[in-house]
Amino acid sequence: KLRSFEKTPSDDSQHINKNQAEEAVSSNKEFILHKDEAVPRGEKMELTSNRQALEEDAHAMKTQDNKAHQNNLKQLCRICGVSFKTDCYKRTYPVHGPVDDETLWLLRKKEKTATSWPDLIARVFKIDVRGDVDTIHPIRFCHNCWSIIHRKFSNTLCEVYFPRNSTMEWQPHSPNCDVCHTTTRGVKRKKQPPSVQRGKRVKTTGERAQLNRGVKNQAQINKNLIKEIVNCKDIHLSPKLLAIDYPVDFVKSISCQICDHILADPVETTCRHLFCRTCILKCIRVMGSYCPSCWYPCFPTDLVTPVKSFQNILDNLSIRCPVKECDEEILHGKYGQHLSGHKEMKDRELYSYINKGGRPRQHLLSLTRRAQKHRLRELKRQVKAFAEKEEGGDIKAVCMTLFLLALRAKNEHKQADELEAIMQGRGSGLHPAVCLAIRINTFLSCSQYHKMYRTVKAVTGRQIFQPLHALRTAEKALLPGYHPFEWKPPLKNVSTNTEVGIIDGLSGLPLSIDDYPVETIAKRFRYDAALVCALKDMEEEILEGMKAENLDDYLNGPFTVVVKESCDGMGDVSEKHGSGPAVPEKAVRFSFTVMNISIAHGNESKRIFEEVKPNSELCCKPLCLMLADESDHETLTAILSPLVAEREAMKNSELLLEMGGVLRTFRFVFRGTGYDEKLMREVEGLEASGSTYICTLCDATRLEASQNLVFHSITRSHAENLERYEIWRSNPYHESVDELRDRVKGVSAKPFIETVPSIDALHCDIGNATEFYRIFQMEIGELYKNPDVSKEERKRWQLALDKHLRKKMNLKPMLKMSGNFARKLMSKETVEAVCELIKCEERHEALKELMDLYLKMKPVWRSSCPAKECPELLCQYSYNSQRFAELLSTKFKYRYEGKITNYFHKTLAHVPEIIERDGSIGAWASEGNESGNKLFRRFRKMNARQSKVYEMEDVL
């Protein structure tokens, strides 16, 4: 807001006005006293009243003058001082207040935030109008200044110029006020005495020409003056040095408009003129903030670098070197580098040693060590003196730093980095652990790595990669058996020695001559050592988790570690043909994953670690590898029994392990969930998959499960299976085979690994996809109409389906279904494709609904945390499973009357109960172990030694 009109403008003006008033009063006083001589003394009272009247008149005059001054200010532009009468359209704009619509539209277009005139005036003219007083400053500005503001923000080139070299400086009203004397012609910057008005006379043509010539001469004088100001002829290049005869206009476009030299470090003004940076900055400093070409306002902060393409053109200009006896043509961009070469040569010549006869002087590096010492003895003495004075006598550090600086000065940064690494004790070679990681991740065998190591060392002359023995030493720190630990109480039947690495799979197994001959090669870690190694790998995550839960980092536990166990057989792994015993070319891999770690704090349990990717091969730690068939019960039990014994011992003991400098206590909970159905039945002593007792979680028979598809609960457990095995073995009630089998519900062998009754998500996927694949074939052959069909007919349906899936879905037929094939097969697109081979619309709808329900149920058992990832589908699961079962028993009765597949039963009957118990099915699946199987094959193929005695050790 403007300050009030009544306020006194300033102390100076107040003082001047006071003096004027006093002078007026004193003159009036004198006049009255002269008259007073003739007046009788009795009339003095009248004189006093007259004096007061005169003072009031003087104040009124002063007020009137101020009002007139203020009215005159209203006719002038606040910024440039020009009178508004010069504009025939009388276009003016308020200095204070919001911008007009046209300017607002422009600002929005250019994405500027300013919306008021004071902001814009401050930005364009560098004038702060917020502190204006209405008795001193005008309150409006002219259209010309408005146009300059517009031109500043819109990059259009228009003929608008600022009429003066600097902004107006406004003064308070005074007797010799510029504003009141020159209102009609606007305020001028400098007061000049008005010239005497002479009579006009007609100018001749010759006089006009002379006048024009004078103007041109003046412009030339100004240009020469500017050149003298910048004085850059010794540092900037003349266009005459251009190697090619370019067009004149092109030369102008690449020349500075101040000095006429080729642009050096070019900058662009807001009015789009180009100058050398030093030239324009000197001009602005001397002549004011205006463009020397068009006198448009220009400030150092407005200067910007031109576009990249223009700079590329400038850098690629060919110029001749101005140095004598060097006519080399060089690019403008590389001129500085070329010139520095000349300077170095000149310096070298200046300081070159003058050989006064005798043998020619040899280069320093070609001398013997003794000669080098002799030549540099003076320098060495000086360096030694400096080192003792400044660096505590460290001559080596001074010399190496000098060498480092010399290399950097010559742009030899690579060599300098290597020297710096040596100075810091890092060296240029890689750490052995890094070399080991490179060897493993690139699947190089030891011999392949050794060849690479020797080649690199021979070619570069430096030991970048580390030798194999260094890798083996580094490997020991990463493998189990490196960290010391203790069990309280000590583990039963397990050695207290902690330095145990890779051991034979049969170690810990007491064998007599009459025992089953074990023809296998197995390598393993001791279970407790492997767990310790895994925990030490996770040390940082555990400590970070404690911080995240606001727990003191000195808490020693006990920590509860939940471990997922997985075991899976691999089919044919016959890739090597080494010497050794005849062993089956099948393998079994037992592994574990640390799923979560929690600590009891107060009355609650706080989880400080949870595995984010529980099905990754990176967190699935291998424990035992064996070349054996998973169906060979005796071999499997012989190899895994020591592991099981260690596991049972660890359940009843606590681990003492140093972590983060504190001895902490860990307890372990083992959950065997990563087993497919075949291996689950094997280790829990159940009959094979084709048994009448179809489920590993409940006691239902195939007939019962087909009649009651949904409503079952988990009843089986490891302890119950052991009891049932005892009944099966001893037959205490002397029952027949069928009666006994019905009593033990399919338990026919001794369970030897404790598992958690669950569903393996991956194999559930594969089993269900296999069943859908059969349904598709039957629907193509319309089995619901004609159940009696030959094998050849069924084979034809399969071929038709395979051909169509290959054509439409790019699915190649497989002998044994894989996880990837199952994922691609179970989709709406597949059903759409299959429906093309089915004629009946009603069957289309049934198939589509069946697939839709399945795709709604699948995420519930596949996801790692269904309550977070798919809560709606989890809530709908019971409804969807019942509808799915209803479809199977009605539309697909021809297939599921009196029978049901194992995985369909588990999917429909047990999923909600398992999720309620464990929180997830997908996270506890065997997929991580399956991924590890791929690594087994790859390492066995690429990495292992030929001898089968060492092969498993290398792979493990």
mmCIF file of C-alpha atoms in Angstrom, residues 37 54 84 92 111 159 200 226 290 302 318 366 374 397 412 575 822 870 921 944:
data_model
loop_
_atom_site.group_PDB
_atom_site.id
_atom_site.type_symbol
_atom_site.label_atom_id
_atom_site.label_comp_id
_atom_site.label_asym_id
_atom_site.label_seq_id
_atom_site.Cartn_x
_atom_site.Cartn_y
_atom_site.Cartn_z
ATOM 1 C CA GLU A 37 5.906 53.346 13.146
ATOM 2 C CA LEU A 54 0.056 34.898 7.253
ATOM 3 C CA PHE A 84 1.895 9.869 -20.646
ATOM 4 C CA THR A 92 -1.073 3.302 -18.524
ATOM 5 C CA GLU A 111 4.836 -21.154 -16.374
ATOM 6 C CA GLU A 159 10.923 -2.924 -31.881
ATOM 7 C CA LYS A 200 14.104 27.515 -38.288
ATOM 8 C CA ILE A 226 33.978 -0.232 -26.707
ATOM 9 C CA TYR A 290 22.334 -2.754 -21.391
ATOM 10 C CA ASP A 302 20.536 -12.931 -17.668
ATOM 11 C CA SER A 318 39.144 -24.977 -38.705
ATOM 12 C CA SER A 366 68.096 -43.879 -19.636
ATOM 13 C CA HIS A 374 74.304 -38.173 -9.015
ATOM 14 C CA ALA A 397 55.069 -39.324 0.745
ATOM 15 C CA GLU A 412 47.196 -39.201 -16.852
ATOM 16 C CA GLU A 575 26.376 -84.549 -17.621
ATOM 17 C CA ALA A 822 1.527 -75.038 -16.045
ATOM 18 C CA CYS A 870 -5.089 -60.591 -2.251
ATOM 19 C CA ILE A 921 1.273 -71.496 1.497
ATOM 20 C CA ALA A 944 33.186 -79.488 -10.839
#
